Amino acid sequence: MQLFDVAIVGGGPAGSNCAAFCAMAGLQSLVLDREKFPREKVCGDCLNPSCWSILERLDLAQRVRDLPHSKLRSVAFIAIDGREVIIDLPSGTNCEISVKRSLFDELLLNRARELGAHVREGTTVTALANSGNWEIETAIGESFSARTLIGADGRNSTVARLRSLLPQPTRERVALQAHIPLPRNFGRRVVLQFLPEGYSGQAPVNETELNLCLVGRPPTIPKLRQWAEHHFEIAAHQAWRTITPLTRSSVPCAHKNLLFIGDAARVVEPFTGEGIYYALRSGELAADAIAKISRGKDRQSVLRGFTRACDQMYRGRLWINRLARAAVLSPRIGSFFIQAAQFQPAILRLLTNKITR
Ligand SMILES: Cc1cc2nc3c(=O)[nH]c(=O)nc-3n(C[C@H](O)[C@H](O)[C@H](O)COP(=O)(O)OP(=O)(O)OC[C@H]3O[C@@H](n4cnc5c(N)ncnc54)[C@H](O)[C@@H]3O)c2cc1C
C-alpha cells in the first residue's frame, strides 16, 4: 500500500488548499472527501478580499474571476424595524465577490489535482488508527496510509470525533440556505438583515440567482421560512440545505502528526463572512509546516510555529466576530446598533473595513 506524506480528510477550501500547497512542495498528498464534486454547501458564498493573495499564490485568482460571480459593491445592514445602513465595500480587481461554492470548491479541488495531489471523491472516512503512521479506513472498506493526517472535514469533523477531540456541540442554532431567483433590482450588495427570530444573509451569486441564508434557533425556523417565502415570493416547497452548529469551541490545531484546519479547527459566526479565508489560510499554513518537518526541521518547534501562525490569523479579527455573534444572538441589540450607526456610520464602516481588509 502506498504511504502518503499527508492524507487530508475533507476537500473543502481548507483541505483542497492544503493539498495544493503540499503538492507544490513536492509532498505525496491524498485528499478524501465523502461528496462527489461539484457539490453545494451551506454558505453565504461571499469571498472575502483577503482570499485573493492566497489564490494568487496558487495561480488561481484569474480562474476564480472567470467563474460566474457577482462583484459586491456594498453591504446593507437592516434592523428589525426596517431601518437600513449601507456601507461601501472595497472596489477594484480584488473586491469582495460572491460565487457559488459548487464552482469555487470544485476549482480548488481540481487545482490540487493538477498540482499532483491524489483526490478520492465519494469516500467517507470512518475509522483511524495510529501506529506511528496513520491508517485511514473508509465506509466501503478501503484503507490508506499516511505519515501526517489533516482534519479538514468541517465543523462536525469526523477526524476530531474519532480522536475524542470534538467539543460537545451546542446545537443552539441552525442555518438554512438556498439559491433562489434573483429579485429584480436587488443590486450588487450583500444584505445582512436582523429579524425577530434570528438573521438573514443575502447576496447575488450571478445574473439570475440569489444566495439566501437564514439563521435561527430550531423552534423559530418555520417562522424564518415563512418570512422568506413571503419576502422573496418563493414556494413553500423550496428545498433548503441545513447545517448546525453555528459556533462551537475550537479544537487545538496541532498534535504530533495530526493537524486541524478550517472549520474543523475553529468555527466562527458566519455573519462576518470570513470562514473561507480562515480555511484557505490555515490550509496553506499547515502545508508549510508539513513541508518544513519533511525537510528535517524540528517537529515540535514547527508545530509551535503553526499554532502561533493560526492564532495570529484570527488576532485582530476575532473580536469583531464575537461582537457580531453578540449582536445576532440578540437581534434587538443588533438592530439598536444599526439605529445608532445611522447617526454614526463610521462605527459600521470601521468594522466592515476591518473585516474586508
Ligand atoms: C450560514 C453560513 C453562511 C456562511 N457564509 C460564509 C460566507 O459568505 N463567506 C465565508 O467566507 N464563509 C462563510 N461561511 C463559513 C464557510 O462556509 C466555512 O468556514 C467554510 O466552508 C470552511 O471550509 P472547510 O474547508 O474548513 O470546511 P467545509 O467547507 O465544511 O468542507 C469540509 C469537507 O469535508 C468533507 N467531509 C466531512 N466529513 C467527512 C468524512 N468523514 N470523510 C470524508 N470527507 C468528509 C465534506 O464533504 C466537505 O466537503 C458560512 C457558514 C454558514 C454556516
GROMACS .gro file of C-alpha atoms and ligand atoms in nm:
model
  410
    1MET     CA    1   0.000   0.000   0.000
    2GLN     CA    2   0.131   0.348  -0.089
    3LEU     CA    3   0.243   0.553   0.213
    4PHE     CA    4   0.140   0.915   0.155
    5ASP     CA    5   0.330   1.201   0.318
    6VAL     CA    6  -0.001   1.359   0.404
    7ALA     CA    7  -0.365   1.247   0.399
    8ILE     CA    8  -0.627   1.519   0.416
    9VAL     CA    9  -0.982   1.435   0.519
   10GLY     CA   10  -1.213   1.690   0.354
   11GLY     CA   11  -1.181   1.857   0.015
   12GLY     CA   12  -1.345   2.192   0.102
   13PRO     CA   13  -1.140   2.514   0.078
   14ALA     CA   14  -0.918   2.417   0.374
   15GLY     CA   15  -0.839   2.064   0.253
   16SER     CA   16  -0.800   2.144  -0.118
   17ASN     CA   17  -0.580   2.442  -0.048
   18CYS     CA   18  -0.364   2.242   0.189
   19ALA     CA   19  -0.333   1.963  -0.068
   20ALA     CA   20  -0.241   2.209  -0.343
   21PHE     CA   21   0.035   2.371  -0.136
   22CYS     CA   22   0.159   2.029  -0.015
   23ALA     CA   23   0.176   1.908  -0.376
   24MET     CA   24   0.362   2.227  -0.476
   25ALA     CA   25   0.614   2.148  -0.201
   26GLY     CA   26   0.668   1.802  -0.356
   27LEU     CA   27   0.478   1.606  -0.091
   28GLN     CA   28   0.275   1.296  -0.183
   29SER     CA   29  -0.071   1.417  -0.084
   30LEU     CA   30  -0.408   1.246  -0.068
   31VAL     CA   31  -0.749   1.414  -0.030
   32LEU     CA   32  -1.053   1.209   0.076
   33ASP     CA   33  -1.399   1.366   0.055
   34ARG     CA   34  -1.731   1.194   0.112
   35GLU     CA   35  -1.903   1.409  -0.154
   36LYS     CA   36  -1.877   1.400  -0.531
   37PHE     CA   37  -1.791   1.742  -0.670
   38PRO     CA   38  -1.936   1.978  -0.775
   39ARG     CA   39  -2.149   1.996  -0.461
   40GLU     CA   40  -2.325   2.287  -0.292
   41LYS     CA   41  -2.254   2.380   0.068
   42VAL     CA   42  -2.442   2.581   0.331
   43CYS     CA   43  -2.259   2.911   0.293
   44GLY     CA   44  -2.325   3.275   0.208
   45ASP     CA   45  -2.095   3.228  -0.097
   46CYS     CA   46  -1.909   3.556  -0.024
   47LEU     CA   47  -1.536   3.561  -0.081
   48ASN     CA   48  -1.355   3.800   0.150
   49PRO     CA   49  -1.094   4.015  -0.034
   50SER     CA   50  -0.818   3.869   0.190
   51CYS     CA   51  -0.855   3.546  -0.011
   52TRP     CA   52  -0.711   3.698  -0.329
   53SER     CA   53  -0.346   3.692  -0.222
   54ILE     CA   54  -0.374   3.320  -0.139
   55LEU     CA   55  -0.547   3.247  -0.471
   56GLU     CA   56  -0.267   3.441  -0.649
   57ARG     CA   57  -0.007   3.217  -0.482
   58LEU     CA   58  -0.200   2.918  -0.620
   59ASP     CA   59  -0.214   3.080  -0.965
   60LEU     CA   60  -0.591   3.057  -0.939
   61ALA     CA   61  -0.714   3.415  -0.897
   62GLN     CA   62  -0.792   3.469  -1.265
   63ARG     CA   63  -0.972   3.135  -1.290
   64VAL     CA   64  -1.190   3.235  -0.992
   65ARG     CA   65  -1.265   3.568  -1.165
   66ASP     CA   66  -1.363   3.370  -1.476
   67LEU     CA   67  -1.633   3.180  -1.282
   68PRO     CA   68  -1.988   3.320  -1.287
   69HIS     CA   69  -1.992   3.558  -0.988
   70SER     CA   70  -2.111   3.895  -0.859
   71LYS     CA   71  -1.884   4.183  -0.764
   72LEU     CA   72  -2.027   4.315  -0.439
   73ARG     CA   73  -2.028   4.693  -0.407
   74SER     CA   74  -2.185   4.747  -0.065
   75VAL     CA   75  -2.323   4.583   0.244
   76ALA     CA   76  -2.667   4.682   0.371
   77PHE     CA   77  -2.734   4.625   0.742
   78ILE     CA   78  -3.110   4.616   0.803
   79ALA     CA   79  -3.259   4.644   1.153
   80ILE     CA   80  -3.574   4.462   1.268
   81ASP     CA   81  -3.781   4.779   1.210
   82GLY     CA   82  -3.650   4.807   0.852
   83ARG     CA   83  -3.401   5.089   0.914
   84GLU     CA   84  -3.101   5.045   0.692
   85VAL     CA   85  -2.733   5.147   0.691
   86ILE     CA   86  -2.533   5.098   0.371
   87ILE     CA   87  -2.155   5.073   0.381
   88ASP     CA   88  -1.944   5.065   0.064
   89LEU     CA   89  -1.713   4.768   0.012
   90PRO     CA   90  -1.362   4.798  -0.136
   91SER     CA   91  -1.369   4.829  -0.515
   92GLY     CA   92  -1.117   4.719  -0.782
   93THR     CA   93  -0.992   4.383  -0.904
   94ASN     CA   94  -0.955   4.238  -0.555
   95CYS     CA   95  -1.301   4.333  -0.433
   96GLU     CA   96  -1.542   4.112  -0.240
   97ILE     CA   97  -1.725   3.874  -0.473
   98SER     CA   98  -1.990   3.608  -0.429
   99VAL     CA   99  -1.951   3.281  -0.613
  100LYS     CA  100  -2.136   2.951  -0.575
  101ARG     CA  101  -1.947   2.705  -0.359
  102SER     CA  102  -2.016   2.427  -0.608
  103LEU     CA  103  -1.800   2.619  -0.859
  104PHE     CA  104  -1.538   2.758  -0.622
  105ASP     CA  105  -1.472   2.435  -0.431
  106GLU     CA  106  -1.452   2.226  -0.747
  107LEU     CA  107  -1.199   2.468  -0.896
  108LEU     CA  108  -0.983   2.445  -0.584
  109LEU     CA  109  -1.002   2.068  -0.571
  110ASN     CA  110  -0.912   2.042  -0.940
  111ARG     CA  111  -0.617   2.276  -0.881
  112ALA     CA  112  -0.490   2.041  -0.609
  113ARG     CA  113  -0.529   1.754  -0.858
  114GLU     CA  114  -0.347   1.948  -1.131
  115LEU     CA  115  -0.057   2.010  -0.895
  116GLY     CA  116  -0.027   1.636  -0.830
  117ALA     CA  117  -0.246   1.562  -0.528
  118HIS     CA  118  -0.438   1.234  -0.533
  119VAL     CA  119  -0.809   1.301  -0.484
  120ARG     CA  120  -1.074   1.046  -0.389
  121GLU     CA  121  -1.431   1.174  -0.405
  122GLY     CA  122  -1.731   0.988  -0.267
  123THR     CA  123  -1.503   0.847   0.003
  124THR     CA  124  -1.620   0.877   0.364
  125VAL     CA  125  -1.360   0.831   0.636
  126THR     CA  126  -1.498   0.619   0.917
  127ALA     CA  127  -1.202   0.492   1.123
  128LEU     CA  128  -0.847   0.590   1.210
  129ALA     CA  129  -0.557   0.406   1.371
  130ASN     CA  130  -0.217   0.539   1.461
  131SER     CA  131   0.086   0.316   1.487
  132GLY     CA  132   0.347   0.579   1.409
  133ASN     CA  133   0.188   0.632   1.067
  134TRP     CA  134  -0.187   0.674   1.017
  135GLU     CA  135  -0.417   0.403   0.886
  136ILE     CA  136  -0.734   0.558   0.746
  137GLU     CA  137  -1.040   0.347   0.677
  138THR     CA  138  -1.337   0.437   0.465
  139ALA     CA  139  -1.705   0.342   0.461
  140ILE     CA  140  -1.653   0.097   0.176
  141GLY     CA  141  -1.365  -0.079   0.349
  142GLU     CA  142  -1.070   0.080   0.166
  143SER     CA  143  -0.768   0.182   0.368
  144PHE     CA  144  -0.492   0.436   0.315
  145SER     CA  145  -0.166   0.510   0.499
  146ALA     CA  146  -0.003   0.844   0.564
  147ARG     CA  147   0.271   0.995   0.778
  148THR     CA  148   0.065   1.302   0.865
  149LEU     CA  149  -0.311   1.336   0.889
  150ILE     CA  150  -0.505   1.658   0.838
  151GLY     CA  151  -0.858   1.706   0.970
  152ALA     CA  152  -1.018   1.942   0.717
  153ASP     CA  153  -1.361   1.789   0.742
  154GLY     CA  154  -1.562   2.084   0.863
  155ARG     CA  155  -1.747   2.185   1.178
  156ASN     CA  156  -1.866   1.832   1.264
  157SER     CA  157  -1.518   1.687   1.199
  158THR     CA  158  -1.513   1.306   1.195
  159VAL     CA  159  -1.136   1.313   1.250
  160ALA     CA  160  -1.178   1.518   1.570
  161ARG     CA  161  -1.463   1.293   1.682
  162LEU     CA  162  -1.266   0.973   1.619
  163ARG     CA  163  -0.974   1.116   1.823
  164SER     CA  164  -1.216   1.224   2.104
  165LEU     CA  165  -1.128   1.588   2.040
  166LEU     CA  166  -1.461   1.718   1.910
  167PRO     CA  167  -1.613   1.964   2.160
  168GLN     CA  168  -1.968   1.897   2.271
  169PRO     CA  169  -2.172   2.083   2.010
  170THR     CA  170  -2.417   2.340   2.140
  171ARG     CA  171  -2.687   2.287   1.883
  172GLU     CA  172  -2.827   2.627   1.971
  173ARG     CA  173  -2.891   2.742   1.617
  174VAL     CA  174  -2.944   2.607   1.268
  175ALA     CA  175  -2.862   2.766   0.932
  176LEU     CA  176  -3.076   2.719   0.622
  177GLN     CA  177  -2.956   2.807   0.276
  178ALA     CA  178  -3.096   2.809  -0.076
  179HIS     CA  179  -3.031   2.963  -0.415
  180ILE     CA  180  -3.347   3.139  -0.528
  181PRO     CA  181  -3.435   3.353  -0.832
  182LEU     CA  182  -3.266   3.693  -0.805
  183PRO     CA  183  -3.527   3.959  -0.722
  184ARG     CA  184  -3.547   4.242  -0.976
  185ASN     CA  185  -3.331   4.544  -0.882
  186PHE     CA  186  -3.164   4.361  -0.593
  187GLY     CA  187  -2.835   4.530  -0.682
  188ARG     CA  188  -2.477   4.420  -0.623
  189ARG     CA  189  -2.493   4.424  -0.247
  190VAL     CA  190  -2.481   4.189   0.049
  191VAL     CA  191  -2.776   4.226   0.281
  192LEU     CA  192  -2.739   4.136   0.647
  193GLN     CA  193  -3.083   4.159   0.797
  194PHE     CA  194  -3.178   4.124   1.162
  195LEU     CA  195  -3.513   3.953   1.217
  196PRO     CA  196  -3.702   3.897   1.544
  197GLU     CA  197  -3.621   3.522   1.516
  198GLY     CA  198  -3.257   3.545   1.401
  199TYR     CA  199  -3.096   3.687   1.090
  200SER     CA  200  -3.075   3.652   0.714
  201GLY     CA  201  -2.785   3.700   0.473
  202GLN     CA  202  -2.850   3.763   0.103
  203ALA     CA  203  -2.611   3.805  -0.189
  204PRO     CA  204  -2.649   3.772  -0.567
  205VAL     CA  205  -2.420   3.495  -0.694
  206ASN     CA  206  -2.465   3.561  -1.068
  207GLU     CA  207  -2.707   3.738  -1.300
  208THR     CA  208  -3.005   3.520  -1.206
  209GLU     CA  209  -2.962   3.371  -0.858
  210LEU     CA  210  -2.962   3.499  -0.501
  211ASN     CA  211  -2.794   3.317  -0.215
  212LEU     CA  212  -3.035   3.329   0.077
  213CYS     CA  213  -2.928   3.221   0.427
  214LEU     CA  214  -3.146   3.209   0.737
  215VAL     CA  215  -3.010   3.156   1.088
  216GLY     CA  216  -3.220   3.093   1.396
  217ARG     CA  217  -3.295   2.860   1.685
  218PRO     CA  218  -3.471   2.535   1.587
  219PRO     CA  219  -3.821   2.638   1.711
  220THR     CA  220  -3.803   2.964   1.511
  221ILE     CA  221  -3.710   2.801   1.178
  222PRO     CA  222  -4.071   2.765   1.048
  223LYS     CA  223  -4.126   3.140   1.110
  224LEU     CA  224  -3.799   3.231   0.937
  225ARG     CA  225  -3.902   3.021   0.638
  226GLN     CA  226  -4.244   3.185   0.629
  227TRP     CA  227  -4.073   3.526   0.635
  228ALA     CA  228  -3.850   3.421   0.342
  229GLU     CA  229  -4.141   3.274   0.144
  230HIS     CA  230  -4.338   3.595   0.186
  231HIS     CA  231  -4.047   3.839   0.142
  232PHE     CA  232  -3.900   3.673  -0.168
  233GLU     CA  233  -4.220   3.520  -0.304
  234ILE     CA  234  -4.074   3.169  -0.303
  235ALA     CA  235  -4.272   2.848  -0.294
  236ALA     CA  236  -4.336   2.667   0.034
  237HIS     CA  237  -4.177   2.355  -0.122
  238GLN     CA  238  -3.846   2.539  -0.181
  239ALA     CA  239  -3.561   2.296  -0.097
  240TRP     CA  240  -3.323   2.419   0.176
  241ARG     CA  241  -2.982   2.291   0.280
  242THR     CA  242  -2.921   2.295   0.656
  243ILE     CA  243  -2.626   2.290   0.893
  244THR     CA  244  -2.559   2.308   1.266
  245PRO     CA  245  -2.387   2.407   1.495
  246LEU     CA  246  -2.321   2.772   1.411
  247THR     CA  247  -2.048   2.801   1.671
  248ARG     CA  248  -1.854   2.567   1.898
  249SER     CA  249  -1.530   2.564   2.097
  250SER     CA  250  -1.212   2.527   1.897
  251VAL     CA  251  -1.004   2.209   1.859
  252PRO     CA  252  -0.627   2.254   1.924
  253CYS     CA  253  -0.484   2.276   1.573
  254ALA     CA  254  -0.151   2.092   1.621
  255HIS     CA  255  -0.091   1.741   1.757
  256LYS     CA  256   0.209   1.514   1.695
  257ASN     CA  257   0.136   1.416   1.335
  258LEU     CA  258  -0.221   1.537   1.320
  259LEU     CA  259  -0.326   1.892   1.228
  260PHE     CA  260  -0.670   2.054   1.211
  261ILE     CA  261  -0.754   2.332   0.967
  262GLY     CA  262  -1.055   2.538   0.859
  263ASP     CA  263  -1.388   2.480   1.033
  264ALA     CA  264  -1.261   2.151   1.177
  265ALA     CA  265  -1.027   2.360   1.395
  266ARG     CA  266  -1.241   2.664   1.463
  267VAL     CA  267  -1.596   2.764   1.371
  268VAL     CA  268  -1.670   3.136   1.361
  269GLU     CA  269  -2.003   3.320   1.342
  270PRO     CA  270  -2.087   3.332   0.968
  271PHE     CA  271  -2.232   3.687   0.990
  272THR     CA  272  -1.893   3.843   0.904
  273GLY     CA  273  -1.829   3.607   0.608
  274GLU     CA  274  -1.467   3.514   0.673
  275GLY     CA  275  -1.476   3.135   0.711
  276ILE     CA  276  -1.341   3.062   0.363
  277TYR     CA  277  -1.044   3.291   0.424
  278TYR     CA  278  -0.959   3.112   0.751
  279ALA     CA  279  -0.997   2.778   0.574
  280LEU     CA  280  -0.766   2.875   0.285
  281ARG     CA  281  -0.503   3.038   0.505
  282SER     CA  282  -0.491   2.763   0.767
  283GLY     CA  283  -0.459   2.509   0.482
  284GLU     CA  284  -0.160   2.699   0.347
  285LEU     CA  285  -0.002   2.728   0.694
  286ALA     CA  286  -0.045   2.353   0.755
  287ALA     CA  287   0.118   2.269   0.421
  288ASP     CA  288   0.411   2.495   0.507
  289ALA     CA  289   0.451   2.324   0.846
  290ILE     CA  290   0.442   1.972   0.698
  291ALA     CA  291   0.692   2.068   0.427
  292LYS     CA  292   0.931   2.203   0.692
  293ILE     CA  293   0.902   1.884   0.900
  294SER     CA  294   0.962   1.669   0.593
  295ARG     CA  295   1.280   1.870   0.525
  296GLY     CA  296   1.406   1.773   0.870
  297LYS     CA  297   1.318   2.079   1.080
  298ASP     CA  298   1.241   2.012   1.445
  299ARG     CA  299   0.879   1.892   1.461
  300GLN     CA  300   0.798   2.048   1.799
  301SER     CA  301   0.918   2.393   1.706
  302VAL     CA  302   0.747   2.377   1.363
  303LEU     CA  303   0.418   2.278   1.528
  304ARG     CA  304   0.452   2.559   1.784
  305GLY     CA  305   0.509   2.797   1.492
  306PHE     CA  306   0.199   2.660   1.314
  307THR     CA  307  -0.016   2.714   1.625
  308ARG     CA  308   0.118   3.069   1.665
  309ALA     CA  309   0.053   3.147   1.298
  310CYS     CA  310  -0.306   3.017   1.326
  311ASP     CA  311  -0.366   3.229   1.638
  312GLN     CA  312  -0.215   3.527   1.457
  313MET     CA  313  -0.454   3.475   1.165
  314TYR     CA  314  -0.756   3.526   1.393
  315ARG     CA  315  -0.597   3.800   1.604
  316GLY     CA  316  -0.750   4.141   1.540
  317ARG     CA  317  -1.048   3.981   1.365
  318LEU     CA  318  -1.197   3.753   1.625
  319TRP     CA  319  -1.324   4.034   1.849
  320ILE     CA  320  -1.534   4.169   1.560
  321ASN     CA  321  -1.667   3.821   1.503
  322ARG     CA  322  -1.754   3.794   1.873
  323LEU     CA  323  -1.923   4.133   1.857
  324ALA     CA  324  -2.125   4.013   1.557
  325ARG     CA  325  -2.217   3.699   1.749
  326ALA     CA  326  -2.340   3.904   2.046
  327ALA     CA  327  -2.548   4.118   1.808
  328VAL     CA  328  -2.703   3.824   1.625
  329LEU     CA  329  -2.780   3.632   1.943
  330SER     CA  330  -2.987   3.932   2.046
  331PRO     CA  331  -3.124   4.074   1.719
  332ARG     CA  332  -3.288   4.360   1.913
  333ILE     CA  333  -2.947   4.475   2.039
  334GLY     CA  334  -2.812   4.433   1.684
  335SER     CA  335  -3.096   4.643   1.550
  336PHE     CA  336  -3.033   4.909   1.815
  337PHE     CA  337  -2.670   4.913   1.697
  338ILE     CA  338  -2.784   4.977   1.340
  339GLN     CA  339  -3.010   5.261   1.453
  340ALA     CA  340  -2.714   5.417   1.635
  341ALA     CA  341  -2.498   5.365   1.324
  342GLN     CA  342  -2.747   5.568   1.119
  343PHE     CA  343  -2.615   5.871   1.304
  344GLN     CA  344  -2.256   5.743   1.337
  345PRO     CA  345  -2.195   5.529   1.025
  346ALA     CA  346  -1.822   5.548   1.099
  347ILE     CA  347  -1.867   5.263   1.352
  348LEU     CA  348  -2.002   5.016   1.095
  349ARG     CA  349  -1.760   5.145   0.830
  350LEU     CA  350  -1.469   5.074   1.064
  351LEU     CA  351  -1.594   4.723   1.137
  352THR     CA  352  -1.663   4.649   0.769
  353ASN     CA  353  -1.318   4.776   0.670
  354LYS     CA  354  -1.160   4.558   0.936
  355ILE     CA  355  -1.345   4.251   0.812
  356THR     CA  356  -1.272   4.306   0.442
  357ARG     CA  357  -0.918   4.437   0.481
  358LIG     C1  358  -2.491   3.003   0.708
  358LIG     C2  359  -2.345   3.015   0.678
  358LIG     C3  360  -2.302   3.116   0.593
  358LIG     C4  361  -2.166   3.131   0.566
  358LIG     N1  362  -2.127   3.230   0.481
  358LIG     C5  363  -1.997   3.248   0.454
  358LIG     C6  364  -1.954   3.347   0.361
  358LIG     O1  365  -2.034   3.416   0.300
  358LIG     N2  366  -1.820   3.362   0.342
  358LIG     C7  367  -1.728   3.286   0.407
  358LIG     O2  368  -1.608   3.307   0.387
  358LIG     N3  369  -1.766   3.188   0.491
  358LIG     C8  370  -1.897   3.166   0.516
  358LIG     N4  371  -1.935   3.064   0.598
  358LIG     C9  372  -1.833   2.975   0.655
  358LIG    C10  373  -1.778   2.880   0.550
  358LIG     O3  374  -1.885   2.812   0.485
  358LIG    C11  375  -1.685   2.779   0.617
  358LIG     O4  376  -1.600   2.846   0.705
  358LIG    C12  377  -1.601   2.702   0.513
  358LIG     O5  378  -1.683   2.620   0.434
  358LIG    C13  379  -1.498   2.616   0.586
  358LIG     O6  380  -1.427   2.539   0.490
  358LIG     P1  381  -1.363   2.399   0.532
  358LIG     O7  382  -1.287   2.352   0.413
  358LIG     O8  383  -1.296   2.411   0.662
  358LIG     O9  384  -1.488   2.303   0.559
  358LIG     P2  385  -1.605   2.259   0.461
  358LIG    O10  386  -1.627   2.357   0.354
  358LIG    O11  387  -1.718   2.224   0.551
  358LIG    O12  388  -1.550   2.126   0.392
  358LIG    C14  389  -1.540   2.008   0.465
  358LIG    C15  390  -1.539   1.891   0.368
  358LIG    O13  391  -1.517   1.772   0.444
  358LIG    C16  392  -1.594   1.668   0.388
  358LIG     N5  393  -1.614   1.567   0.492
  358LIG    C17  394  -1.680   1.580   0.610
  358LIG     N6  395  -1.676   1.465   0.680
  358LIG    C18  396  -1.605   1.377   0.604
  358LIG    C19  397  -1.567   1.241   0.623
  358LIG     N7  398  -1.599   1.171   0.733
  358LIG     N8  399  -1.495   1.181   0.525
  358LIG    C20  400  -1.461   1.248   0.413
  358LIG     N9  401  -1.496   1.377   0.390
  358LIG    C21  402  -1.566   1.440   0.486
  358LIG    C22  403  -1.724   1.738   0.344
  358LIG    O14  404  -1.789   1.665   0.243
  358LIG    C23  405  -1.672   1.874   0.295
  358LIG    O15  406  -1.651   1.875   0.155
  358LIG    C24  407  -2.071   3.043   0.624
  358LIG    C25  408  -2.114   2.940   0.708
  358LIG    C26  409  -2.250   2.925   0.734
  358LIG    C27  410  -2.295   2.813   0.822
   0.00000   0.00000   0.00000
